[in-house]
Coordinates of C-alpha atoms in Angstrom, one line a residue:
M832 CA 51.4 33.3 111.7
Q833 CA 54.2 35.3 113.3
T834 CA 56.0 38.6 112.7
N835 CA 58.9 40.1 114.4
D836 CA 58.6 43.0 116.9
H837 CA 59.8 46.4 115.5
Q838 CA 62.1 48.9 116.9
E839 CA 62.0 52.4 115.3
N840 CA 65.0 53.5 113.4
P841 CA 65.8 57.0 114.5
S842 CA 68.3 57.4 111.6
D843 CA 65.6 57.4 109.0
P844 CA 66.2 60.7 107.1
E845 CA 62.4 61.3 106.6
E846 CA 61.8 61.0 110.3
E847 CA 64.7 63.3 111.2
E848 CA 63.3 65.8 108.7
I849 CA 59.9 65.7 110.3
T850 CA 61.3 65.9 113.9
H851 CA 63.1 69.1 113.2
L852 CA 60.4 70.6 110.9
S853 CA 59.0 73.0 113.4
S854 CA 62.4 74.7 113.9
S855 CA 63.9 74.4 110.4
T856 CA 61.0 74.7 108.0
P857 CA 59.3 78.1 107.5
A858 CA 55.6 78.1 107.5
D859 CA 55.6 79.3 103.9
Q860 CA 57.7 76.4 102.7
T861 CA 56.6 72.9 101.8
H862 CA 58.0 69.5 102.9
P863 CA 59.8 67.7 100.0
L864 CA 57.6 64.7 100.3
V865 CA 54.4 66.9 100.0
D866 CA 53.0 68.3 96.7
Q867 CA 52.0 71.9 96.6
E868 CA 48.4 70.9 95.6
D869 CA 48.2 68.6 98.7
I870 CA 48.6 71.5 101.1
H871 CA 45.4 73.0 102.4
P872 CA 46.3 74.5 105.7
P873 CA 43.7 74.5 108.4
S874 CA 42.0 77.8 109.1
Q875 CA 42.2 77.6 113.0
G876 CA 45.2 78.5 114.9
V877 CA 46.7 80.5 111.9
D878 CA 49.2 83.2 112.8
K879 CA 48.7 86.3 110.7
D880 CA 52.5 86.7 110.1
L881 CA 53.5 83.1 109.7
G882 CA 50.3 81.8 108.2
M883 CA 50.2 78.8 110.7
N884 CA 51.5 78.1 114.1
E885 CA 54.5 75.7 114.2
E886 CA 52.7 72.9 116.1
A887 CA 49.7 72.7 113.7
F888 CA 52.0 72.9 110.7
H889 CA 54.1 70.1 112.0
D890 CA 51.1 67.8 112.5
F891 CA 49.7 68.7 109.1
I892 CA 53.1 67.8 107.4
E893 CA 53.2 64.4 109.3
Q894 CA 49.7 63.6 108.0
Q895 CA 50.6 64.4 104.4
V896 CA 53.8 62.3 104.6
A897 CA 51.9 59.4 106.1
K898 CA 49.3 59.7 103.3
R899 CA 52.1 59.8 100.6
R900 CA 53.8 56.7 102.2
N901 CA 50.5 54.8 102.1
N902 CA 50.4 55.3 98.3
E903 CA 53.9 54.2 97.7
P904 CA 54.3 51.1 95.6
L905 CA 55.5 47.9 97.3
S906 CA 59.0 46.7 96.7
F907 CA 59.8 43.5 94.8
K908 CA 61.0 42.0 98.1
D909 CA 57.7 42.8 99.8
K910 CA 55.6 41.4 96.9
L911 CA 57.8 38.2 96.8
S912 CA 57.4 37.6 100.6
I913 CA 53.7 38.2 100.4
W914 CA 53.1 35.6 97.7
M915 CA 55.6 33.2 99.4
I916 CA 53.4 33.3 102.5
G917 CA 50.3 32.5 100.3
V918 CA 52.0 29.6 98.4
L919 CA 53.4 28.2 101.6
T920 CA 50.1 28.4 103.4
F921 CA 48.2 26.8 100.4
F922 CA 50.5 23.8 100.2
V923 CA 50.9 23.2 103.8
S924 CA 47.1 23.3 104.2
I925 CA 46.7 20.7 101.5
A926 CA 49.5 18.5 102.9
T927 CA 47.8 18.6 106.3
I928 CA 44.2 17.9 105.1
L929 CA 44.9 15.3 102.4
G930 CA 46.2 12.6 104.7
T931 CA 44.4 9.4 105.6
G932 CA 40.9 10.9 105.9
I933 CA 40.4 10.8 102.1
L934 CA 41.6 7.2 102.1
G935 CA 39.3 6.0 104.8
L936 CA 36.2 8.1 103.8
P937 CA 34.9 6.1 100.8
V938 CA 35.0 2.8 102.8
K939 CA 32.4 4.3 105.2
L940 CA 30.0 4.9 102.3
Y941 CA 29.1 1.2 101.9
Q942 CA 25.6 1.8 103.4
T943 CA 25.2 5.6 103.0
G944 CA 25.9 6.2 99.3
F945 CA 27.0 9.5 97.8
W946 CA 24.3 12.2 98.3
P947 CA 23.8 11.6 102.1
F948 CA 27.5 12.0 102.4
F949 CA 27.7 15.0 100.2
S950 CA 25.0 16.9 102.2
T951 CA 26.9 16.6 105.5
F952 CA 30.3 17.2 103.8
V953 CA 29.2 20.6 102.5
V954 CA 28.2 21.7 106.0
C955 CA 31.6 20.4 107.3
F956 CA 33.5 22.4 104.7
I957 CA 31.7 25.6 105.8
M958 CA 32.5 25.0 109.5
Q959 CA 36.1 24.3 108.8
A960 CA 36.4 27.5 106.8
M961 CA 34.9 29.3 109.7
I962 CA 37.6 27.8 112.0
I963 CA 40.4 29.1 109.6
L964 CA 38.9 32.7 109.9
Y965 CA 38.6 32.4 113.7
L966 CA 42.2 31.0 114.0
T967 CA 43.7 33.9 112.0
E968 CA 42.0 36.3 114.3
I969 CA 43.3 34.5 117.4
L970 CA 46.9 34.3 116.1
Q971 CA 47.0 38.1 115.5
K972 CA 45.8 38.8 119.0
T973 CA 48.1 36.2 120.5
E974 CA 51.0 37.8 118.8
L975 CA 50.1 41.2 120.2
I976 CA 49.8 39.8 123.7
M977 CA 53.1 38.1 123.5
K978 CA 54.8 41.4 122.4
E979 CA 53.2 43.1 125.4
E980 CA 54.4 40.4 127.8
H981 CA 57.9 40.6 126.2
G982 CA 57.9 44.4 126.7
K983 CA 57.0 44.1 130.4
K984 CA 59.7 41.4 130.8
E985 CA 62.3 43.7 129.3
S986 CA 61.3 46.6 131.4
L987 CA 61.6 44.5 134.5
E988 CA 65.0 43.1 133.4
E989 CA 66.4 46.6 132.8
E990 CA 65.1 47.7 136.2
N991 CA 66.7 44.7 137.9
I992 CA 70.0 45.5 136.2
V993 CA 69.9 49.1 137.3
Q994 CA 69.1 48.1 140.8
E995 CA 71.7 45.5 141.0
K996 CA 74.4 47.8 139.5
T997 CA 73.5 50.5 141.8
R998 CA 73.6 48.3 144.8
E999 CA 77.1 47.1 143.8
D1000 CA 78.4 50.6 143.4
V1001 CA 76.9 51.7 146.6
D1002 CA 78.7 48.9 148.4
D1003 CA 81.9 50.0 146.7
L1004 CA 81.3 53.6 148.0
T1005 CA 81.0 52.4 151.6
R1006 CA 84.5 50.8 151.3
T1007 CA 86.3 53.9 149.9
N1008 CA 87.3 57.2 151.4
D1009 CA 87.4 59.0 147.9
D1010 CA 85.3 62.0 147.0
Q1011 CA 81.6 61.0 146.7
E1012 CA 80.9 63.2 143.7
E1013 CA 83.0 61.4 141.2
P1014 CA 81.9 57.9 142.2
F1015 CA 78.3 58.9 142.0
E1016 CA 78.7 60.1 138.5
T1017 CA 80.7 57.0 137.6
T1018 CA 77.8 54.9 139.0
Q1019 CA 75.3 56.5 136.7
E1020 CA 77.6 56.1 133.7
N1021 CA 78.3 52.4 134.6
V1022 CA 74.5 51.8 134.9
A1023 CA 73.8 53.4 131.5
T1024 CA 76.7 51.6 129.9
T1025 CA 75.5 48.2 131.3
V1026 CA 72.0 48.8 130.0
Q1027 CA 73.3 49.9 126.6
V1028 CA 75.6 46.9 126.3
K1029 CA 72.6 44.7 127.2
E1030 CA 70.5 46.3 124.4
E1031 CA 73.3 45.9 121.8
N1032 CA 73.8 42.3 122.6
K1033 CA 70.2 41.5 122.5
E1034 CA 69.1 39.1 119.7
P1035 CA 66.0 39.9 117.5
V1036 CA 62.9 38.3 119.1
V1037 CA 60.6 36.2 117.0
F1038 CA 57.1 35.9 118.3
E1039 CA 55.8 32.5 117.4
P1040 CA 52.3 31.8 118.7
D1041 CA 51.6 28.2 119.2
L1042 CA 48.5 26.2 120.3
H1043 CA 49.8 25.8 123.9
T1044 CA 50.4 29.6 124.1
I1045 CA 47.0 30.3 122.9
G1046 CA 45.4 28.2 125.5
R1047 CA 47.7 29.6 128.3
L1048 CA 46.8 33.2 127.4
F1049 CA 42.9 32.9 127.0
L1050 CA 41.7 29.9 129.0
N1051 CA 41.6 29.3 132.7
R1052 CA 43.8 26.5 134.2
A1053 CA 41.2 23.7 133.9
L1054 CA 40.1 24.6 130.3
Q1055 CA 43.8 25.0 129.3
I1056 CA 44.6 21.4 130.5
L1057 CA 41.6 20.0 128.6
F1058 CA 42.6 22.0 125.5
D1059 CA 46.2 20.9 125.6
F1060 CA 45.0 17.3 126.2
S1061 CA 42.7 17.3 123.2
V1062 CA 45.5 18.7 121.0
I1063 CA 48.0 16.2 122.0
I1064 CA 45.5 13.3 121.6
H1065 CA 44.6 14.5 118.1
F1066 CA 48.3 14.7 117.1
I1067 CA 49.0 11.2 118.5
S1068 CA 45.9 9.6 117.1
I1069 CA 46.4 11.1 113.6
L1070 CA 50.0 10.1 113.6
I1071 CA 49.0 6.5 114.6
S1072 CA 46.7 6.3 111.7
Y1073 CA 49.5 7.5 109.4
S1074 CA 51.8 5.0 111.0
I1075 CA 49.4 2.3 110.0
A1076 CA 48.3 3.5 106.5
G1077 CA 51.8 4.4 105.4
P1078 CA 53.4 1.0 105.8
I1079 CA 50.3 -0.6 104.2
A1080 CA 50.7 1.5 101.1
I1081 CA 54.4 0.9 101.0
A1082 CA 54.1 -2.9 101.5
S1083 CA 51.3 -3.0 98.8
L1084 CA 53.6 -1.2 96.4
F1085 CA 56.1 -4.1 96.6
N1086 CA 53.3 -6.8 96.6
I1087 CA 54.0 -7.9 100.2
K1088 CA 50.9 -6.4 101.9
D1089 CA 50.8 -9.1 104.5
Y1090 CA 54.2 -8.1 105.9
Y1091 CA 53.3 -4.4 106.3
P1092 CA 53.6 -4.5 110.2
Y1093 CA 57.4 -4.9 109.7
F1094 CA 57.5 -1.6 107.9
I1095 CA 56.1 0.4 110.8
P1096 CA 59.3 0.8 113.0
A1097 CA 61.3 2.1 110.0
F1098 CA 58.5 4.3 108.8
V1099 CA 58.0 6.0 112.2
L1100 CA 61.7 6.2 113.2
I1101 CA 63.1 7.6 110.0
L1102 CA 60.4 10.2 109.5
T1103 CA 60.5 11.3 113.2
I1104 CA 64.2 11.8 113.1
F1105 CA 63.8 13.7 109.8
V1106 CA 61.3 16.1 111.4
L1107 CA 63.3 16.7 114.5
L1108 CA 66.6 17.4 112.8
L1109 CA 65.5 19.4 109.7
E1110 CA 62.9 21.7 111.3
R1111 CA 64.5 24.8 109.8
F1112 CA 64.0 23.6 106.2
L1113 CA 60.9 21.5 106.8
S1114 CA 58.2 23.9 105.7
H1115 CA 59.9 24.4 102.3
I1116 CA 60.5 20.7 101.8
I1117 CA 56.8 20.1 102.6
S1118 CA 55.8 22.7 100.1
A1119 CA 58.0 21.3 97.3
A1120 CA 56.8 17.7 98.1
T1121 CA 53.2 18.8 98.2
I1122 CA 53.5 20.5 94.8
F1123 CA 54.7 17.1 93.4
K1124 CA 52.1 15.3 95.4
G1125 CA 49.3 17.6 94.0
A1126 CA 50.5 16.9 90.5
L1127 CA 50.3 13.1 91.1
L1128 CA 46.9 13.5 92.8
L1129 CA 45.4 15.3 89.8
I1130 CA 46.7 12.6 87.5
M1131 CA 45.5 9.7 89.9
V1132 CA 42.0 11.3 90.2
G1133 CA 41.8 11.6 86.5
L1134 CA 42.9 8.0 85.8
V1135 CA 40.5 6.6 88.5
G1136 CA 37.7 8.8 87.0
F1137 CA 38.5 7.2 83.6
I1138 CA 38.2 3.7 85.1
S1139 CA 34.9 4.7 86.8
G1140 CA 33.6 5.6 83.4
Q1141 CA 34.5 2.2 82.1
T1142 CA 32.7 0.3 84.9
K1143 CA 29.5 2.5 85.1
L1144 CA 28.7 0.9 88.4
E1145 CA 25.5 2.2 90.0
F1146 CA 25.5 3.0 93.7
T1147 CA 22.5 3.4 96.1
D1148 CA 21.8 6.2 98.6
N1149 CA 20.3 5.6 101.9
F1150 CA 19.8 8.7 104.2
Q1151 CA 19.0 6.4 107.2
Y1152 CA 22.8 5.8 107.5
I1153 CA 23.7 9.5 107.1
G1154 CA 25.7 9.3 110.3
H1155 CA 28.2 6.7 109.1
P1156 CA 30.6 9.1 107.2
F1157 CA 29.9 12.1 109.4
L1158 CA 32.7 11.7 111.9
I1159 CA 35.5 10.6 109.5
G1160 CA 34.3 13.4 107.2
T1161 CA 35.3 15.9 109.9
V1162 CA 38.7 14.3 109.9
S1163 CA 39.0 14.4 106.1
L1164 CA 38.7 18.2 106.1
G1165 CA 40.0 19.0 109.6
G1166 CA 43.4 19.4 111.2
V1167 CA 44.6 22.4 109.4
M1168 CA 44.5 24.6 112.5
N1169 CA 47.3 22.4 114.0
T1170 CA 49.8 23.3 111.4
L1171 CA 48.9 26.9 110.4
P1172 CA 50.7 28.4 113.4
V1173 CA 54.0 26.9 112.3
I1174 CA 54.1 29.0 109.1
V1175 CA 56.8 31.5 109.9
N1176 CA 56.5 35.0 108.5
E1177 CA 59.5 36.9 107.2
D1178 CA 60.6 40.1 108.9
E1179 CA 58.9 43.4 108.0
D1180 CA 62.1 45.4 107.8
E1181 CA 60.6 48.6 106.2
T1182 CA 61.7 51.8 107.8
T1183 CA 58.3 53.4 108.1
P1184 CA 55.4 52.2 110.2
E1185 CA 52.9 52.9 107.4
M1186 CA 54.6 50.5 105.1
R1187 CA 55.1 47.9 107.7
S1188 CA 51.4 47.9 108.5
R1189 CA 50.5 47.6 104.8
V1190 CA 52.8 44.6 104.2
K1191 CA 51.7 42.9 107.4
A1192 CA 48.0 43.3 106.6
L1193 CA 48.5 42.0 103.1
K1194 CA 50.3 38.9 104.4
I1195 CA 47.6 38.2 106.9
Q1196 CA 44.9 38.5 104.3
I1197 CA 46.7 36.2 101.7
F1198 CA 47.5 33.8 104.6
R1199 CA 43.8 33.6 105.5
W1200 CA 42.4 33.1 102.0
S1201 CA 45.2 30.7 100.9
A1202 CA 44.3 28.4 103.7
I1203 CA 40.6 28.6 102.7
L1204 CA 41.5 27.9 99.1
G1205 CA 43.5 24.9 100.1
L1206 CA 40.6 23.7 102.1
F1207 CA 38.3 24.1 99.1
V1208 CA 40.7 22.2 96.9
C1209 CA 40.7 19.3 99.4
F1210 CA 36.9 19.4 99.6
L1211 CA 36.6 19.0 95.8
I1212 CA 39.2 16.3 95.7
N1213 CA 37.5 14.3 98.5
V1214 CA 34.1 14.6 96.8
L1215 CA 35.4 13.4 93.4
W1216 CA 37.4 10.6 94.9
C1217 CA 34.4 9.3 96.8
L1218 CA 32.3 9.5 93.6
F1219 CA 34.8 7.6 91.5
V1220 CA 35.3 4.9 94.2
L1221 CA 31.6 4.3 94.4
R1222 CA 31.5 3.9 90.6
I1223 CA 34.3 1.3 90.7
V1224 CA 33.9 -0.7 94.0
P1225 CA 30.6 -2.2 94.9
Q1226 CA 29.2 -1.3 98.2
E1227 CA 28.3 -4.9 98.8
S1228 CA 29.3 -8.2 97.2
T1229 CA 27.9 -11.7 97.3
D1230 CA 31.1 -13.1 95.8
K1231 CA 33.6 -13.9 98.7
N1232 CA 36.5 -13.4 96.3
Y1233 CA 35.3 -10.1 94.9
P1234 CA 36.2 -6.9 96.9
S1235 CA 33.7 -4.5 98.2
L1236 CA 33.6 -1.4 100.4
H1237 CA 31.9 -3.4 103.2
K1238 CA 34.7 -6.0 103.2
S1239 CA 37.3 -3.3 103.2
K1240 CA 35.6 -1.7 106.1
E1241 CA 35.6 -5.0 108.1
K1242 CA 39.3 -5.5 107.4
G1243 CA 40.2 -1.9 108.2
E1244 CA 41.6 -1.3 104.7
I1245 CA 42.0 2.0 102.9
S1246 CA 40.0 2.6 99.8
T1247 CA 42.8 2.1 97.4
V1248 CA 43.1 -1.6 98.3
P1249 CA 39.8 -2.7 96.6
I1250 CA 40.3 -0.4 93.6
I1251 CA 43.7 -2.0 92.9
E1252 CA 42.2 -5.5 93.3
I1253 CA 39.4 -4.7 90.8
I1254 CA 41.7 -3.2 88.3
K1255 CA 43.9 -6.4 88.4
L1256 CA 40.8 -8.6 88.1
K1257 CA 38.8 -6.7 85.4
Y1258 CA 41.2 -4.3 83.7
P1259 CA 44.7 -6.0 83.7
Q1260 CA 45.7 -3.6 80.9
Y1261 CA 45.6 -0.8 83.5
V1262 CA 47.5 -2.7 86.2
W1263 CA 50.2 0.0 86.0
L1264 CA 47.6 2.3 87.4
G1265 CA 47.5 0.3 90.6
Y1266 CA 51.2 0.8 91.2
F1267 CA 50.9 4.5 90.4
V1268 CA 48.0 4.8 93.0
Q1269 CA 50.1 3.0 95.6
F1270 CA 53.1 5.2 94.9
F1271 CA 51.0 8.3 95.3
I1272 CA 49.4 7.1 98.5
S1273 CA 52.8 6.2 100.0
L1274 CA 54.1 9.7 99.1
S1275 CA 51.0 11.4 100.4
I1276 CA 51.0 9.7 103.7
T1277 CA 54.7 10.4 104.2
V1278 CA 54.3 14.1 103.5
S1279 CA 51.2 14.2 105.8
F1280 CA 53.1 12.4 108.6
C1281 CA 56.0 15.0 108.3
T1282 CA 53.5 17.9 108.3
M1283 CA 51.6 16.8 111.4
S1284 CA 54.8 15.8 113.2
F1285 CA 56.1 19.4 112.5
G1286 CA 52.9 20.8 114.0
A1287 CA 53.2 18.5 117.1
K1288 CA 56.8 19.6 117.6
H1289 CA 55.9 23.2 117.3
M1290 CA 53.4 22.9 120.1
L1291 CA 55.7 20.9 122.3
D1292 CA 58.3 23.6 121.8
G1293 CA 55.7 25.9 123.2
Y1294 CA 55.6 24.0 126.4
V1295 CA 59.5 24.3 126.7
K1296 CA 59.2 28.2 126.2
T1297 CA 56.5 28.3 128.9
F1298 CA 58.7 26.4 131.2
E1299 CA 61.6 28.6 130.7
M1300 CA 59.5 31.7 131.3
A1301 CA 58.1 30.1 134.5
Q1302 CA 61.7 29.5 135.6
Q1303 CA 62.5 33.1 135.2
R1304 CA 59.5 34.4 137.0
A1305 CA 59.8 31.9 139.9
G1306 CA 63.1 33.4 141.0
S1307 CA 64.8 31.8 143.9
Y1308 CA 62.5 28.8 143.9
A1309 CA 63.5 28.1 140.3
S1310 CA 67.1 28.4 141.2
R1311 CA 66.7 25.9 144.0
L1312 CA 64.9 23.5 141.7
S1313 CA 67.6 24.0 139.0
Q1314 CA 70.4 23.4 141.6
F1315 CA 68.6 20.2 142.8
L1316 CA 68.4 18.9 139.2
F1317 CA 72.0 19.9 138.5
S1318 CA 73.2 18.1 141.6
K1319 CA 71.2 14.9 140.6
I1320 CA 71.8 14.9 136.9
S1321 CA 75.5 15.3 135.8
F1322 CA 74.4 15.9 132.2
L1323 CA 73.1 19.3 133.1
K1324 CA 76.3 20.7 134.6
H1325 CA 74.7 24.0 135.7
K1326 CA 73.6 24.8 132.2
P1327 CA 69.9 25.8 131.9
S1328 CA 69.9 25.2 128.2
R1329 CA 70.5 21.5 128.8
L1330 CA 67.5 21.5 131.2
S1331 CA 65.4 22.7 128.4
L1332 CA 66.9 20.2 126.1
L1333 CA 66.1 17.4 128.6
L1334 CA 62.4 18.6 128.8
K1335 CA 62.3 18.5 125.0
I1336 CA 63.6 15.0 124.8
L1337 CA 61.0 13.9 127.4
L1338 CA 58.1 15.6 125.6
Y1339 CA 59.1 14.3 122.1
G1340 CA 59.4 10.8 123.6
A1341 CA 56.0 11.1 125.2
T1342 CA 54.4 12.0 121.9
F1343 CA 56.2 9.9 119.3
L1344 CA 56.8 6.7 121.3
P1345 CA 53.2 6.0 121.9
T1346 CA 52.6 6.6 118.2
Y1347 CA 54.9 3.8 117.3
V1348 CA 53.7 1.4 120.1
M1349 CA 50.0 1.8 119.4
A1350 CA 50.6 1.3 115.6
Q1351 CA 52.7 -1.8 116.2
I1352 CA 50.4 -3.4 118.8
N1353 CA 47.1 -3.0 116.8
P1354 CA 48.0 -2.4 113.2
R1355 CA 44.4 -3.2 112.1
S1356 CA 42.8 -0.4 114.0
F1357 CA 43.1 2.2 111.3
L1358 CA 39.5 3.1 110.9
T1359 CA 38.7 2.8 114.6
V1360 CA 41.5 5.3 115.4
M1361 CA 40.3 7.7 112.7
E1362 CA 36.6 7.5 113.7
V1363 CA 36.8 7.4 117.6
F1364 CA 39.9 9.1 118.9
T1365 CA 41.0 11.4 116.0
S1366 CA 37.6 12.8 115.3
M1367 CA 36.7 13.4 119.0
A1368 CA 39.9 15.2 119.8
L1369 CA 39.9 17.2 116.5
N1370 CA 36.3 18.4 116.9
L1371 CA 36.9 19.3 120.5
E1372 CA 40.0 21.3 120.0
S1373 CA 39.5 22.8 116.6
G1374 CA 35.8 23.5 116.9
F1375 CA 34.6 24.0 120.4
F1376 CA 37.8 25.5 122.0
I1377 CA 38.7 27.7 119.1
S1378 CA 35.2 29.2 119.1
L1379 CA 35.4 29.7 122.9
I1380 CA 38.8 31.3 122.6
L1381 CA 37.6 33.7 120.0
L1382 CA 34.8 34.8 122.3
L1383 CA 37.1 35.2 125.2
S1384 CA 39.5 37.3 123.1
C1385 CA 36.7 39.8 122.5
R1386 CA 36.5 40.6 126.2
A1387 CA 37.2 44.2 127.5
Q1388 CA 40.7 43.3 128.8
Y1389 CA 41.8 42.6 125.2
V1390 CA 40.1 45.5 123.4
H1391 CA 43.3 47.6 123.3
H1392 CA 45.0 44.9 121.3
I1393 CA 44.0 46.0 117.7
V1394 CA 44.8 43.4 115.0
S1395 CA 45.8 44.3 111.5
V1396 CA 43.0 42.5 109.7
P1397 CA 40.1 42.1 112.2
L1398 CA 36.8 40.2 111.7
P1399 CA 33.7 42.3 112.1
K1400 CA 32.3 41.9 115.7
L1401 CA 28.8 41.3 114.2
F1402 CA 30.2 38.5 112.1
I1403 CA 31.9 36.9 115.2
Y1404 CA 28.9 37.1 117.5
T1405 CA 26.4 35.8 114.9
T1406 CA 28.4 32.8 113.8
V1407 CA 30.5 31.6 116.7
G1408 CA 27.7 30.0 118.5
I1409 CA 26.6 28.0 115.5
V1410 CA 30.1 26.8 114.9
A1411 CA 30.6 25.8 118.6
V1412 CA 27.3 24.0 118.7
Y1413 CA 28.2 22.1 115.4
F1414 CA 31.4 20.7 116.7
L1415 CA 30.2 20.0 120.2
F1416 CA 27.4 18.0 118.6
A1417 CA 30.1 16.1 116.7
V1418 CA 31.9 15.3 120.0
V1419 CA 28.7 14.1 121.7
F1420 CA 27.7 12.1 118.5
D1421 CA 31.2 10.5 118.6
I1422 CA 30.7 9.3 122.1
I1423 CA 27.1 8.0 121.5
Y1424 CA 28.2 6.5 118.2
S1425 CA 31.1 4.7 119.8
I1426 CA 28.9 3.3 122.7
I1427 CA 26.2 2.0 120.3
G1428 CA 28.9 0.5 118.1
W1429 CA 30.1 -1.7 120.9
V1430 CA 26.6 -2.8 121.8
W1431 CA 25.1 -2.8 118.2
P1432 CA 27.7 -3.3 115.5
E1433 CA 25.4 -2.7 112.7
K1434 CA 24.4 0.9 113.6
P1435 CA 21.0 2.0 112.4
F1436 CA 22.2 5.5 111.6

């Protein structure tokens, strides 16, 4: 979550009044913003003639004005922006979480049943909620550090401007025989004018914490590379699963399921171009599409629940296989941390620091709890969906022509495929429901693909910003590197912006091109991708690394960065170890589970 840096407004009438209070306001008068009953002057430092010395009276008035401002009601614009952050966060969270995980999860219950899955899924929900709390804390601290870095950079730039201008003027002085007093004064005026023009032409800076910047600020070089690698692998693997599941749903909608590989190129290409070109409006488009998607989802879950009441199929539970849905369960509720940083906050343009602090704190609070509320809604929908699927689709079937969860697992199908087949076989009067489900799945995966692509683009843009900062810090070496690239690549033509554009093209290609290639080469690897690669990368980055970064952000060197809505230190130190161990266990379990799966296909756990 991001906010803009603030520059104080010296023209504020209230601030001017306070500034000149000591000289213009007698000690026996009151400030217009302070009630008579609020004034209880301190007894120390009181002059017998004036009643209070000017410095103490000035400080007292400032305290009373700040107190009055803290009690001022929020404007309509402030209330609207706060609730917009909440609505946007809620729907982006749902769009991120409700992707392919919910579609693949019921298929993994063919041996487990419902209650073993539910017991692990509750723990998973709690851990994912903790990650949201941790991430909000980290985003706040990252923003403060970015502001500090920007301030140091501006100071260095101004110092360089002064030195350069002074050096030029001194050189001019050596070449003239005029009087030295006048040129020296002119030099000082020119320097001041240059710095002033630089300030006036400066564009407002928007601080946008991204996952790459978080890793760069808090992790050492080796851990930063591993963190970035896990984030990129998660983005690519989840996009691969969307690139497979989306065309399956679209092809099934038109009754040409066997031809779905031909839909993959158009699906990936069109949506990728859509994300890259419409970034500015994408978050609002995703929110609107998610509202429509949520309405359809409620209808679909209700209709499938109605069908499950007609079948009254009994399912069996077996805690021996409790590990089967564990990994894909973490995927079904995870991933929200990859898209929360892209939610852009509106400017806090209030004229007083007290009001800005109030609005910012309220935005952070509603941002945090809206994300957790979205996670809880997804948890309930996942649980209900799995329960309804188990009551419609048998876990095993002796009839080769009758669908089952086990057969769907072997074919790599999503859970809606056997549901639609059973509806067509046993309930032809509800065949329209099958088309409704397929339409919803197509829309859901499309929205989720755009959401995760948006998150991936946001992180890749963070690499570009880091590159630009490194170029500025590197000085002459960066200039030589740029000159070499300019001489070899005519497209650049001595324009640094084109060098950044070239880097963006390379990064986007390295992310989205493998997505298409892997989906096209092995279109039946949906569940394998979800279980092995997506879950491992997600648990490593969102669980272990976020917990580690939170601990590192509590070190002494970051103590002076005081966030608006901090987590209690006791809460952090008592929970972060448990969360880190949980997700690290999930990573180790993923590795062992995959190895055993290759040696022993029918896993005993």
